[in-house]
mmCIF file of C-alpha atoms and ligand atoms in Angstrom:
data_model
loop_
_atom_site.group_PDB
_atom_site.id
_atom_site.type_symbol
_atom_site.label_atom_id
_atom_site.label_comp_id
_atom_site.label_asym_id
_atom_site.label_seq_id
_atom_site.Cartn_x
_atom_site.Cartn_y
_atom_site.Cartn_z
ATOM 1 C CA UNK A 1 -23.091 4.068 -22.280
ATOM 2 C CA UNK A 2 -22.133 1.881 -19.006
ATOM 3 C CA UNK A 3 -24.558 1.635 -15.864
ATOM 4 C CA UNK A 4 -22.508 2.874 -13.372
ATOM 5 C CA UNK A 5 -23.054 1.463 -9.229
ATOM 6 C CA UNK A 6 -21.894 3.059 -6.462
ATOM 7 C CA UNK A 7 -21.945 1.578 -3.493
ATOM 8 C CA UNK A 8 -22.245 2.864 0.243
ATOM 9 C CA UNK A 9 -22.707 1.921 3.628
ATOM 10 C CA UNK A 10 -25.990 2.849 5.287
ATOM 11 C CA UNK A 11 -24.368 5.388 7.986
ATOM 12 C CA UNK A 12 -21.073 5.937 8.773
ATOM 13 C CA UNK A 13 -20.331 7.240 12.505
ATOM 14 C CA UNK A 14 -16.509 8.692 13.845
ATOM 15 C CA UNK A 15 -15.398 10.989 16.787
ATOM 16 C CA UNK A 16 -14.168 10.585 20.172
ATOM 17 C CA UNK A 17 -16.159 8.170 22.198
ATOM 18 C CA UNK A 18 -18.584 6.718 19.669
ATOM 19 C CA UNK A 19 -18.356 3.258 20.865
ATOM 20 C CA UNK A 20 -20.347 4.644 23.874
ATOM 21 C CA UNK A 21 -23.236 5.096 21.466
ATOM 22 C CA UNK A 22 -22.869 1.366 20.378
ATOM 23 C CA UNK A 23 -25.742 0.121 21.924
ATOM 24 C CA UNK A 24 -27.749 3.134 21.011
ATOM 25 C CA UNK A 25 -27.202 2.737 17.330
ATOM 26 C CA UNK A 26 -27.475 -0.742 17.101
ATOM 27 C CA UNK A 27 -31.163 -1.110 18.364
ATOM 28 C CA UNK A 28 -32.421 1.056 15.142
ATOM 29 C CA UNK A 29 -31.488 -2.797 13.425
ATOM 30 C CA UNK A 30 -32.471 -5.177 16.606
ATOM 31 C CA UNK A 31 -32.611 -5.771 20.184
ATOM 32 C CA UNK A 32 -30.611 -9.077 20.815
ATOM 33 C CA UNK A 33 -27.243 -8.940 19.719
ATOM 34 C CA UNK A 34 -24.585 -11.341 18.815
ATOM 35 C CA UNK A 35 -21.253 -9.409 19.547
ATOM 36 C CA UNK A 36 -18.317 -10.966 17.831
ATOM 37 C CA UNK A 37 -15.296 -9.445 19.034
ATOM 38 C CA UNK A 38 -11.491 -9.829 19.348
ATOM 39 C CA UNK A 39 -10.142 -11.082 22.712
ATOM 40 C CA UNK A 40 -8.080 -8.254 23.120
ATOM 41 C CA UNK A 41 -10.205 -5.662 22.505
ATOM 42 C CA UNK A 42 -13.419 -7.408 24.849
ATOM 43 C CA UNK A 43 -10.575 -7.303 27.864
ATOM 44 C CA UNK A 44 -9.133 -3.982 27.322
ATOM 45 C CA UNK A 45 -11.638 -2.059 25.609
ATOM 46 C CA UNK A 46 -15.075 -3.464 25.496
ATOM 47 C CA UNK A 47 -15.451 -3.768 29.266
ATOM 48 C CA UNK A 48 -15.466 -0.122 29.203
ATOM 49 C CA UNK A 49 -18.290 0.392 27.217
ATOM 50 C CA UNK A 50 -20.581 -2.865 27.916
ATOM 51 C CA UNK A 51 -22.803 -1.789 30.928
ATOM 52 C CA UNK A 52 -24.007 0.808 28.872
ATOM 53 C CA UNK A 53 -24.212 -1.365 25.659
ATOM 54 C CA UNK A 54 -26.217 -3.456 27.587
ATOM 55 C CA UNK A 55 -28.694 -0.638 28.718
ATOM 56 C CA UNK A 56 -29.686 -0.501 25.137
ATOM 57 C CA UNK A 57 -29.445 -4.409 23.490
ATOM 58 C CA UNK A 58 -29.176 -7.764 24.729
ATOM 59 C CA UNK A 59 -26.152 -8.912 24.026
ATOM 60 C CA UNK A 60 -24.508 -12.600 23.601
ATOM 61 C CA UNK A 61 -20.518 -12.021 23.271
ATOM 62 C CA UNK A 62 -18.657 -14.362 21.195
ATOM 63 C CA UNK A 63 -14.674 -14.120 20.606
ATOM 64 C CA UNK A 64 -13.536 -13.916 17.456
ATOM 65 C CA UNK A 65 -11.147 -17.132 16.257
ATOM 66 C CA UNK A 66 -8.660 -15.733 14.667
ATOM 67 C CA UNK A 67 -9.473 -16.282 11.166
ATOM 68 C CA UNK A 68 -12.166 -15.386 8.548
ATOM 69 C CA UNK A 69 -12.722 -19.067 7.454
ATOM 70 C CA UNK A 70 -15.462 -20.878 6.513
ATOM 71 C CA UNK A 71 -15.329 -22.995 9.218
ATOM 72 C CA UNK A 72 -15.404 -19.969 11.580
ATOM 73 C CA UNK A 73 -18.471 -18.498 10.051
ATOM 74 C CA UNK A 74 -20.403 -21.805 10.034
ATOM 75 C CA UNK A 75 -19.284 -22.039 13.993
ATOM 76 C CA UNK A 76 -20.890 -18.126 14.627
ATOM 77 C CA UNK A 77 -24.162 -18.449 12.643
ATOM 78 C CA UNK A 78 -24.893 -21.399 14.783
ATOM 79 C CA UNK A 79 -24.773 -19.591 18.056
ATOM 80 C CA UNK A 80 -26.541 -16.833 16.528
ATOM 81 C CA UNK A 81 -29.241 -19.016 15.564
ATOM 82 C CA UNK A 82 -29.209 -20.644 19.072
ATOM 83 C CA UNK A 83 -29.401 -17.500 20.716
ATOM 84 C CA UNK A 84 -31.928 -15.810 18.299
ATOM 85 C CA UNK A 85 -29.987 -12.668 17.883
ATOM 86 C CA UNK A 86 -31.700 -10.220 15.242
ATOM 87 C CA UNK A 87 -28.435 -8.341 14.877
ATOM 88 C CA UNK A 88 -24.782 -9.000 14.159
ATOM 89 C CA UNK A 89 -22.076 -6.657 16.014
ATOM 90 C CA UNK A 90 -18.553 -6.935 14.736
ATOM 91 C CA UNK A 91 -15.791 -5.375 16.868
ATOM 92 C CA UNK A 92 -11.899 -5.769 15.994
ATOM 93 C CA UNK A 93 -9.651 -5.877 12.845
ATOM 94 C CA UNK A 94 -10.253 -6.412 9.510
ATOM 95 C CA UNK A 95 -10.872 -10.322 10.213
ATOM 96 C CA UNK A 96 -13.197 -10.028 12.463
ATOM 97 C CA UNK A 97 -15.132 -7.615 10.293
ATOM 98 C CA UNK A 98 -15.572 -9.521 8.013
ATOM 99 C CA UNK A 99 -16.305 -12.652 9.416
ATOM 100 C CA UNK A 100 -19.412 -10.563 11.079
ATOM 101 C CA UNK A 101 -20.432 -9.315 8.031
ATOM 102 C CA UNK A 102 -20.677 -13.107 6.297
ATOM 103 C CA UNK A 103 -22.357 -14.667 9.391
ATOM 104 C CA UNK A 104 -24.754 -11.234 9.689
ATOM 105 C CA UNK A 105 -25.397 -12.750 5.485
ATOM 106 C CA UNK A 106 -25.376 -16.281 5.970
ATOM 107 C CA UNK A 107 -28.667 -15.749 8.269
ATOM 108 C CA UNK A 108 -29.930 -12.418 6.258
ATOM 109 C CA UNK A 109 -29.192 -10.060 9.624
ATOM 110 C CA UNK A 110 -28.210 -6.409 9.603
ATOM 111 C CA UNK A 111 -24.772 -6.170 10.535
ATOM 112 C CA UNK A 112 -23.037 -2.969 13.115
ATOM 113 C CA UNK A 113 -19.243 -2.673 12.111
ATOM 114 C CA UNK A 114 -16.956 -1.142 14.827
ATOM 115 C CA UNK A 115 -13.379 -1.336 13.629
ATOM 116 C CA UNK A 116 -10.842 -0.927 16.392
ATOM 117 C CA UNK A 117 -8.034 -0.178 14.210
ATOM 118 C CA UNK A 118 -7.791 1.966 10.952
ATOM 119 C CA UNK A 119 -5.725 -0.740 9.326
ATOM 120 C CA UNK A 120 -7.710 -1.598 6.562
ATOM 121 C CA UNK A 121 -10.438 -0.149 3.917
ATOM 122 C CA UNK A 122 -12.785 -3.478 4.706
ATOM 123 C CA UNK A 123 -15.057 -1.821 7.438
ATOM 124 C CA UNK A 124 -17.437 -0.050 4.659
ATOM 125 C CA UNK A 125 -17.718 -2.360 2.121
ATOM 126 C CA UNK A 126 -20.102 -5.479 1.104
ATOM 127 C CA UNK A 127 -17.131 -8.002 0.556
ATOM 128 C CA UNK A 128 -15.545 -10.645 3.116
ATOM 129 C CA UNK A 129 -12.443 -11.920 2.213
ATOM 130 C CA UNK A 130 -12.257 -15.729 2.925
ATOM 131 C CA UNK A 131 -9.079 -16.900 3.869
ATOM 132 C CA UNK A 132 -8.051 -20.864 4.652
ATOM 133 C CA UNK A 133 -7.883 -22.088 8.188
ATOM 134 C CA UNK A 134 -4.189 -21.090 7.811
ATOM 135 C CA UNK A 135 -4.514 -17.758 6.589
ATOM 136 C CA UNK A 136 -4.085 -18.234 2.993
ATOM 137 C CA UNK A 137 -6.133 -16.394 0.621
ATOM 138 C CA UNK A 138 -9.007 -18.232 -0.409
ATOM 139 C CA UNK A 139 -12.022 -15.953 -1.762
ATOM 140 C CA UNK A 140 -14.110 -12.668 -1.584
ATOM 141 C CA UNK A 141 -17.214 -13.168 -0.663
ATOM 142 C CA UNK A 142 -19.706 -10.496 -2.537
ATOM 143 C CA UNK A 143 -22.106 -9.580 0.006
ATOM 144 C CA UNK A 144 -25.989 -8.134 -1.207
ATOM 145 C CA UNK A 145 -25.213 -5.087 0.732
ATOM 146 C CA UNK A 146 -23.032 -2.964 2.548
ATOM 147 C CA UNK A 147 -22.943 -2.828 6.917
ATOM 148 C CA UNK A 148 -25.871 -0.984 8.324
ATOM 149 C CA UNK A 149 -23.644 0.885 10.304
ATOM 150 C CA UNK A 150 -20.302 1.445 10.475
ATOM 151 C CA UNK A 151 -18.869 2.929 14.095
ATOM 152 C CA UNK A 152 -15.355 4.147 14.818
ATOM 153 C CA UNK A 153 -14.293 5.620 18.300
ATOM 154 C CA UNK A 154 -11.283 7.603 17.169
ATOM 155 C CA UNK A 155 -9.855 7.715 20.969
ATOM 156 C CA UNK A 156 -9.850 3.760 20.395
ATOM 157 C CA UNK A 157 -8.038 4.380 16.983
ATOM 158 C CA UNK A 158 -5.292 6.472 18.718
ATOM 159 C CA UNK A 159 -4.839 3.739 21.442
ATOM 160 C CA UNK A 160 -4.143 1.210 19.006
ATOM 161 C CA UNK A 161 -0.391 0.539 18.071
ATOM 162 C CA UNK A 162 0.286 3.167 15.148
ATOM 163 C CA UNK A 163 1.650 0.135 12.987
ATOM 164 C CA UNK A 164 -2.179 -0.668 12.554
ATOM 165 C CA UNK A 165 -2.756 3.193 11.390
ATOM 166 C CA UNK A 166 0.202 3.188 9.298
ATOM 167 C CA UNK A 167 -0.728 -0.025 7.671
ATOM 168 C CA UNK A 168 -4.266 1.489 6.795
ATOM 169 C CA UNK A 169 -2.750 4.473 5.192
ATOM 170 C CA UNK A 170 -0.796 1.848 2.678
ATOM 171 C CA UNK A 171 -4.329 -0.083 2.015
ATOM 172 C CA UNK A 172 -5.888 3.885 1.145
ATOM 173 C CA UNK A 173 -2.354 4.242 -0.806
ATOM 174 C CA UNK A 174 -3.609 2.214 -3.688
ATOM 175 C CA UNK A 175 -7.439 3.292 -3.899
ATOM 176 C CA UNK A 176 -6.848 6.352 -6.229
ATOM 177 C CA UNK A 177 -3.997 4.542 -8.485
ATOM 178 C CA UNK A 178 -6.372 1.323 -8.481
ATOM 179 C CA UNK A 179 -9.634 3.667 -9.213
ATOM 180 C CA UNK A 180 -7.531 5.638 -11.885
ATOM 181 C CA UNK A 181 -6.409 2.715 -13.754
ATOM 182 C CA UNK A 182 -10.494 1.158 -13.569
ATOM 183 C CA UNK A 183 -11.458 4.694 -14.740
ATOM 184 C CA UNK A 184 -9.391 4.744 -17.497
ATOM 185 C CA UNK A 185 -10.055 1.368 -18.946
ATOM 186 C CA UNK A 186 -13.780 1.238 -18.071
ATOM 187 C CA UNK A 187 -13.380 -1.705 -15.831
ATOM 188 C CA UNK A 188 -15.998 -2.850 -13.674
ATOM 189 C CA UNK A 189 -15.660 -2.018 -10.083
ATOM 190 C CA UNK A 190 -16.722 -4.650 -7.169
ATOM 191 C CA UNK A 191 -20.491 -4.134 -8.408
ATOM 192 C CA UNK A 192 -19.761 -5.432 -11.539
ATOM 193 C CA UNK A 193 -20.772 -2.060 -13.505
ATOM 194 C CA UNK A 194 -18.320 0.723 -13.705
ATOM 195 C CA UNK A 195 -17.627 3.374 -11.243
ATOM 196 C CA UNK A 196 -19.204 6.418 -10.858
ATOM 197 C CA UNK A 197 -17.398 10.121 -11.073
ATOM 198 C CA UNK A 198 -18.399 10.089 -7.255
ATOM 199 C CA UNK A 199 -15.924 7.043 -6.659
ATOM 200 C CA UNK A 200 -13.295 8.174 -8.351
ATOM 201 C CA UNK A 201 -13.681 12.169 -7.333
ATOM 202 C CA UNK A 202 -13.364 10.278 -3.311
ATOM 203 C CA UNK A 203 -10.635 8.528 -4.389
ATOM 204 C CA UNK A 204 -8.381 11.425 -5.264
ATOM 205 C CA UNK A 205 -9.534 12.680 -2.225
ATOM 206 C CA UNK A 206 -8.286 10.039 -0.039
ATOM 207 C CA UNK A 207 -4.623 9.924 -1.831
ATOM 208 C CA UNK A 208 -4.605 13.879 -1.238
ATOM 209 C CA UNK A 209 -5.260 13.329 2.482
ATOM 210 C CA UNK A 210 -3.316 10.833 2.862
ATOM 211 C CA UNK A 211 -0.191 13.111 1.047
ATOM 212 C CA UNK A 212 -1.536 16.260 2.914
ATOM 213 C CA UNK A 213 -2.323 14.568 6.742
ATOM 214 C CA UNK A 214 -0.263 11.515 6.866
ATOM 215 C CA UNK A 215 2.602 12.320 8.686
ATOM 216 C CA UNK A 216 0.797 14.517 10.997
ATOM 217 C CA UNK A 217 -1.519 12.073 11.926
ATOM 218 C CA UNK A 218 1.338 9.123 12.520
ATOM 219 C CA UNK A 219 2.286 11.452 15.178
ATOM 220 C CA UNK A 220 -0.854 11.823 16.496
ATOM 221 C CA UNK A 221 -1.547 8.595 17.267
ATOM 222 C CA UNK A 222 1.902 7.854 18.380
ATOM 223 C CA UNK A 223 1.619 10.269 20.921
ATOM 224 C CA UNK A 224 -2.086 8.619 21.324
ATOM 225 C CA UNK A 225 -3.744 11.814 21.085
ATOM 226 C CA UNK A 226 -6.599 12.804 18.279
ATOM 227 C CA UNK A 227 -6.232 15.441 16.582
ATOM 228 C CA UNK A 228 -8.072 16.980 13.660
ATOM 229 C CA UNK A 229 -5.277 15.109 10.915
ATOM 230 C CA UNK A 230 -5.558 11.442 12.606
ATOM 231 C CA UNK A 231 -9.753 11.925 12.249
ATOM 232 C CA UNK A 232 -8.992 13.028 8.651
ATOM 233 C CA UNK A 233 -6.349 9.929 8.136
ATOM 234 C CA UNK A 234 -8.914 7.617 9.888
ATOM 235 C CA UNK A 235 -11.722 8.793 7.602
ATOM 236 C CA UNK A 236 -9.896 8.345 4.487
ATOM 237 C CA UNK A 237 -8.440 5.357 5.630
ATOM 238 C CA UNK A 238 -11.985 3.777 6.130
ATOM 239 C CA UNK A 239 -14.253 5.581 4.982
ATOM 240 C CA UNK A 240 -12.678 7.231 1.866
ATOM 241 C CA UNK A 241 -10.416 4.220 1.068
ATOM 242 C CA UNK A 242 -13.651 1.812 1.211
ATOM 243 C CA UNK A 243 -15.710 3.589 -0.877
ATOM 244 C CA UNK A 244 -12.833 4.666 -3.144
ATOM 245 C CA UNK A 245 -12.075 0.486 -3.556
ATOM 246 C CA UNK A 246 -15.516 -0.971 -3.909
ATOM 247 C CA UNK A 247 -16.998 1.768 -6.385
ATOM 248 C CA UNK A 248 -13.825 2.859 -8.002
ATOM 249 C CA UNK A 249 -12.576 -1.052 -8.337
ATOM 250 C CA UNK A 250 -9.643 -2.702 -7.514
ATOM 251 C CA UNK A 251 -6.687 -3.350 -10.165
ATOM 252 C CA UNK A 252 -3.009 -4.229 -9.573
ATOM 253 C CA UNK A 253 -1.789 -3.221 -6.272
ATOM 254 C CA UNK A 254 -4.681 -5.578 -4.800
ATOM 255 C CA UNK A 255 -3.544 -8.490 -7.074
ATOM 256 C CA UNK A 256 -0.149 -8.429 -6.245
ATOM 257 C CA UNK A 257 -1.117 -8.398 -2.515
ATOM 258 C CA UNK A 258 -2.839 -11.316 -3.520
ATOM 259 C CA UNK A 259 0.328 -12.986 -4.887
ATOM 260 C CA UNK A 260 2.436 -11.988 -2.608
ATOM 261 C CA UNK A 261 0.150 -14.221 -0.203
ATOM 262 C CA UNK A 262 1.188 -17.041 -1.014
ATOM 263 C CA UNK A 263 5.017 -16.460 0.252
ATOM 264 C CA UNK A 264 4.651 -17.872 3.504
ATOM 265 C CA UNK A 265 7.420 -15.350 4.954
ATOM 266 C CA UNK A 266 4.780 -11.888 3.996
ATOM 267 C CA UNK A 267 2.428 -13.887 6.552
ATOM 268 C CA UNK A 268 3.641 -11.771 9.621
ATOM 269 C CA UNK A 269 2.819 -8.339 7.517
ATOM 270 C CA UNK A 270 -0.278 -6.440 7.649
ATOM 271 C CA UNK A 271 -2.462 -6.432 4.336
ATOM 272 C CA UNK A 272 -1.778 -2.765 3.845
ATOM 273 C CA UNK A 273 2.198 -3.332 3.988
ATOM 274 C CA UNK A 274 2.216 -5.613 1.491
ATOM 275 C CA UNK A 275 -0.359 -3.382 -0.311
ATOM 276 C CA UNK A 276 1.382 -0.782 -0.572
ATOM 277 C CA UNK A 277 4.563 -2.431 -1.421
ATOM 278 C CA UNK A 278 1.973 -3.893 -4.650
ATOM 279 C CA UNK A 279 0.624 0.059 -4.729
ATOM 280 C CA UNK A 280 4.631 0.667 -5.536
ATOM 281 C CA UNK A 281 5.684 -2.154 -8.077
ATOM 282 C CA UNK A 282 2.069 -0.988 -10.057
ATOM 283 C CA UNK A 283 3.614 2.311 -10.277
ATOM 284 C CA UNK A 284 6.353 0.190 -12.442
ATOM 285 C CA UNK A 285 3.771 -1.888 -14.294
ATOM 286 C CA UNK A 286 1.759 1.100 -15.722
ATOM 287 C CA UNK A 287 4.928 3.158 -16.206
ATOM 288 C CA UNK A 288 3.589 6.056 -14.092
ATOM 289 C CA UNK A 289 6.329 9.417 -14.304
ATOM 290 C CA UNK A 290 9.226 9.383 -11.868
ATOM 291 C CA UNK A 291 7.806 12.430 -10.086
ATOM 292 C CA UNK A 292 4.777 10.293 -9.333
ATOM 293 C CA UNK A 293 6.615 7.159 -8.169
ATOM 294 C CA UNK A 294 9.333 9.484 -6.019
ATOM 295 C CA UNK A 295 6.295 11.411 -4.337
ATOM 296 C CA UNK A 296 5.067 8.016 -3.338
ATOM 297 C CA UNK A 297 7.735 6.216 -2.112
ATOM 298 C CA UNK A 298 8.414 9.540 -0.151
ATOM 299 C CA UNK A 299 5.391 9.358 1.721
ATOM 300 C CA UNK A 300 6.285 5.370 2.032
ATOM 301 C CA UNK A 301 9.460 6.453 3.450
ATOM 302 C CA UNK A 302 7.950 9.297 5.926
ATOM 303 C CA UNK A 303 4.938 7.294 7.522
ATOM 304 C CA UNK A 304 7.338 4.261 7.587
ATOM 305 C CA UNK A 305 5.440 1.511 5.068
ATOM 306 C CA UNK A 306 7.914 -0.773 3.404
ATOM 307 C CA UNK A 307 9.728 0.229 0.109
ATOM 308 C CA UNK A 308 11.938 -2.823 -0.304
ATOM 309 C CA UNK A 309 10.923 -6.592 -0.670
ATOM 310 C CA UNK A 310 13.055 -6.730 2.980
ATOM 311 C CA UNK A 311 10.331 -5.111 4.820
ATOM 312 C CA UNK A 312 7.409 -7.617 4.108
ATOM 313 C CA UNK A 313 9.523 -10.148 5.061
ATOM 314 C CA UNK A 314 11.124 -11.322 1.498
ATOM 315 C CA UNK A 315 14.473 -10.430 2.440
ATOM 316 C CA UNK A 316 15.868 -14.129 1.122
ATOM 317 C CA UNK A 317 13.484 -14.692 -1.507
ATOM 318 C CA UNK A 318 14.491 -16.167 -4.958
ATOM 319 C CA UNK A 319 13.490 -14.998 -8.066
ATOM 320 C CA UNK A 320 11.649 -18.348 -8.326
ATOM 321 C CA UNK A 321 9.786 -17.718 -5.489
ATOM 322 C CA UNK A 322 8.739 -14.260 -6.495
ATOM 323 C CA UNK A 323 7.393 -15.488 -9.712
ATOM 324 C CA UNK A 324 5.254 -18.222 -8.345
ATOM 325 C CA UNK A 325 3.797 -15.058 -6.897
ATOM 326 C CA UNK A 326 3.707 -13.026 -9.988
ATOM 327 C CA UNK A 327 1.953 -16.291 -10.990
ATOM 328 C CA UNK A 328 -0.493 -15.482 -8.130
ATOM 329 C CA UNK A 329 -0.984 -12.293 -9.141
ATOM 330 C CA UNK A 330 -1.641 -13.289 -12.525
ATOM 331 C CA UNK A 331 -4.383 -15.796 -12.061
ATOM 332 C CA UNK A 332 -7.870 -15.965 -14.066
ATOM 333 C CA UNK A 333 -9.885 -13.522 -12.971
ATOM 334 C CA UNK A 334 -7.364 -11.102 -11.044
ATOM 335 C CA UNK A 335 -7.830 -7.337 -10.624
ATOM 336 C CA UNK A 336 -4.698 -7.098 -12.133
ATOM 337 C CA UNK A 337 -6.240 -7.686 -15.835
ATOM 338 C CA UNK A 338 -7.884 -3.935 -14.820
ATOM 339 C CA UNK A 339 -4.644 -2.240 -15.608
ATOM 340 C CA UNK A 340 -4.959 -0.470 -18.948
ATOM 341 C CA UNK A 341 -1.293 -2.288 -19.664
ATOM 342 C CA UNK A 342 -0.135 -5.669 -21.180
ATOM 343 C CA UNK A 343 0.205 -7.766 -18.127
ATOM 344 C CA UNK A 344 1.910 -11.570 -17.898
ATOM 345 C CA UNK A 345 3.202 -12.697 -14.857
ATOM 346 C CA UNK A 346 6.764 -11.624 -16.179
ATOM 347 C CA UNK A 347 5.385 -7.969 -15.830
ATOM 348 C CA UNK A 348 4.207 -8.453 -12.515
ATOM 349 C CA UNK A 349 7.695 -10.405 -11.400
ATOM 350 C CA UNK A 350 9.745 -7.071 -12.903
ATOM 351 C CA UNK A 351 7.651 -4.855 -11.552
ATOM 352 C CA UNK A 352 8.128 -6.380 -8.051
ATOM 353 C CA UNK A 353 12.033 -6.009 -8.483
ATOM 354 C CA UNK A 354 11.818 -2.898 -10.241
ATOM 355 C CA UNK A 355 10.276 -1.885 -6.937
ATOM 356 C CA UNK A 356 12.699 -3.084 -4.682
ATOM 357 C CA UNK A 357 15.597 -2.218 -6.486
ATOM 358 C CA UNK A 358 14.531 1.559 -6.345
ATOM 359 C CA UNK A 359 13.779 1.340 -2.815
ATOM 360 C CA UNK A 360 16.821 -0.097 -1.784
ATOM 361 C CA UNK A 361 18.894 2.254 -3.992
ATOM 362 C CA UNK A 362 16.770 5.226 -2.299
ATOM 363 C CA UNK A 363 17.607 3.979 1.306
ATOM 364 C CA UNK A 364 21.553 3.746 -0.019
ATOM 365 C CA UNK A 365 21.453 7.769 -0.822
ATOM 366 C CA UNK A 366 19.597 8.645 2.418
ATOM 367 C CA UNK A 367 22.547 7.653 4.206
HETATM 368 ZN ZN1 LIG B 401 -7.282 -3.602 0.784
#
């Protein structure tokens, strides 16, 4: 029999006006802060909260760079050591998540997550994604253990443009087919072991939220008001979606993200776009039935994430320029390999038309 993991963060915290309790929360871990934070967010959002913050924790603010590179990490952990913070707050997207979660490891501190957008399933997990200075893909980073605390203010969620939202809901799209396709082929999940009936029970949850609450929710936080469907999309989007990824495991839609990368024209598109275009051109790879790929690319077409190679920016691309990410997607140690399909980089390149072509032709009889 296989040792299963599952893995978790060590609380998890949503609801209107959490990030009031920021300061609060954080001093269970320490009392001198280093707050990395996106620009936008410290102007707009932050200043809100911070004289209470402050009431609780000392805090040293630091804006976040812009990218989760090595260099960047290497620049925070040197203020935090000059400042002798004994905890790490990250506050922002995805990148700056994760950069606070490496520079929290690279001096062994406890680490408070607040995402300000439900964009992506990174919040909960124990992995940074490394990318070059220029925002190529580089590495994950395995971290020893998930956040201490994740945070999200679901006011702050509904505030934030609903592309982010929408783009979160394509990330959660692939956690159940990913999971399913571990699952089935016994394939180790980010621990390294397999996943347990836990992971893969939440990830069927989240892709039944996201079917069930979805569009509601898009509406919700266009209209910037929370309602009981955006707290459920913004749960399953982190929450559900995180756990469903790290313990469940990652397979194709991932790895094609991962390809697709390296087309400098996808750089403008949110990770969760271009997964769930991947999400869609898996359905292809692992021959899943049409009613299955036509419930998907419904919901794709609903909530408004791309169904054609055209909207994540590959319009013009050539076939030899898809391959070399096929290619991508192929490399040594890829999720991809966790299909239980043949896979070759000629899979992954017909998959990614198949994909498109079916989209497009979709978008034809809707008009
Ligand atoms: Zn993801």
């Amino acid at each position: 029999m296989a040792i299963t993991t599952t893995l978790f963060p060590g609380r998890y915290l949503q609801g209107v006006g959490a990030m009031k309790t920021v300061g609060k929360e954080a001093l269970r871990f320490g009392d001198n802060a280093l707050l990395i934070v996106d620009p936008y967010i410290l102007k707009n959002v932050f200043s809100g909260v911070r004289p209470l913050v402050e009431k609780s924790v000392a805090l040293h603010v630091e804006q976040f760079g812009g990218e989760c590179s090595d260099e960047e990490i290497e620049r925070l952990s040197e203020i935090c050591k000059r400042n002798g913070c004994n905890v790490v707050i990250g506050m922002g997207g995805g990148k700056t998540l994760d950069t606070a979660k490496a520079t929290a490891f690279s001096l062994r501190l406890p680490v408070v997550i607040v995402p300000t957008t439900a964009s992506t399933d990174a919040p909960c997990s124990a992995l940074a994604v490394i990318y070059t200075k220029e925002g190529q893909f580089k590495r994950y980073l395995p971290l020893p253990q998930n956040p201490n605390l994740v945070l999200v203010d679901t006011e702050v969620i509904a505030n934030a443009p609903v592309r982010f939202l929408i783009a979160g809901m394509g990330d959660a799209l692939s956690t159940y087919f990913e999971a399913e396709s571990c699952h089935q082929k016994y394939a180790p999940n980010m621990s390294g072991n397999v996943g347990s009936f836990t992971a893969y029970a939440l990830a069927r949850l989240c892709f039944d939220t996201l079917m069930e609450y979805g569009p509601a929710a898009k509406i919700a936080c266009e209209t910037k008001v929370v309602t009981p469907a955006l707290e459920r999309i913004v749960e399953a989007n982190t929450l559900l979606s995180g756990l469903g990824f790290e313990s469940g495991g990652l397979a194709a839609a991932h790895a094609l993200h991962n390809g697709l990368t390296v087309l400098e024209d996808t750089h403008e598109y949110y990770h969760g776009e271009k997964v769930a275009y991947g999400t869609l051109a898996s359905l292809f790879l692992t021959d899943k039935p049409m009613h299955t790929i036509d419930r998907v690319y419904t919901f794709c077409e609903i909530v408004g994430l791309p169904t054609t190679l055209s909207g994540i920016g590959l319009s013009k691309v050539s076939d030899a320029e898809l391959m070399k990410a096929a290619e991508a997607a192929c490399a040594e140690g890829e999720t991809i390999y966790n299909e239980p399909v043949p896979v070759s980089p000629e899979a992954a390149f017909n998959s990614l038309k198949a994909a498109d072509a079916y989209g497009r032709q979709r978008k034809l009889m809707q008009h």
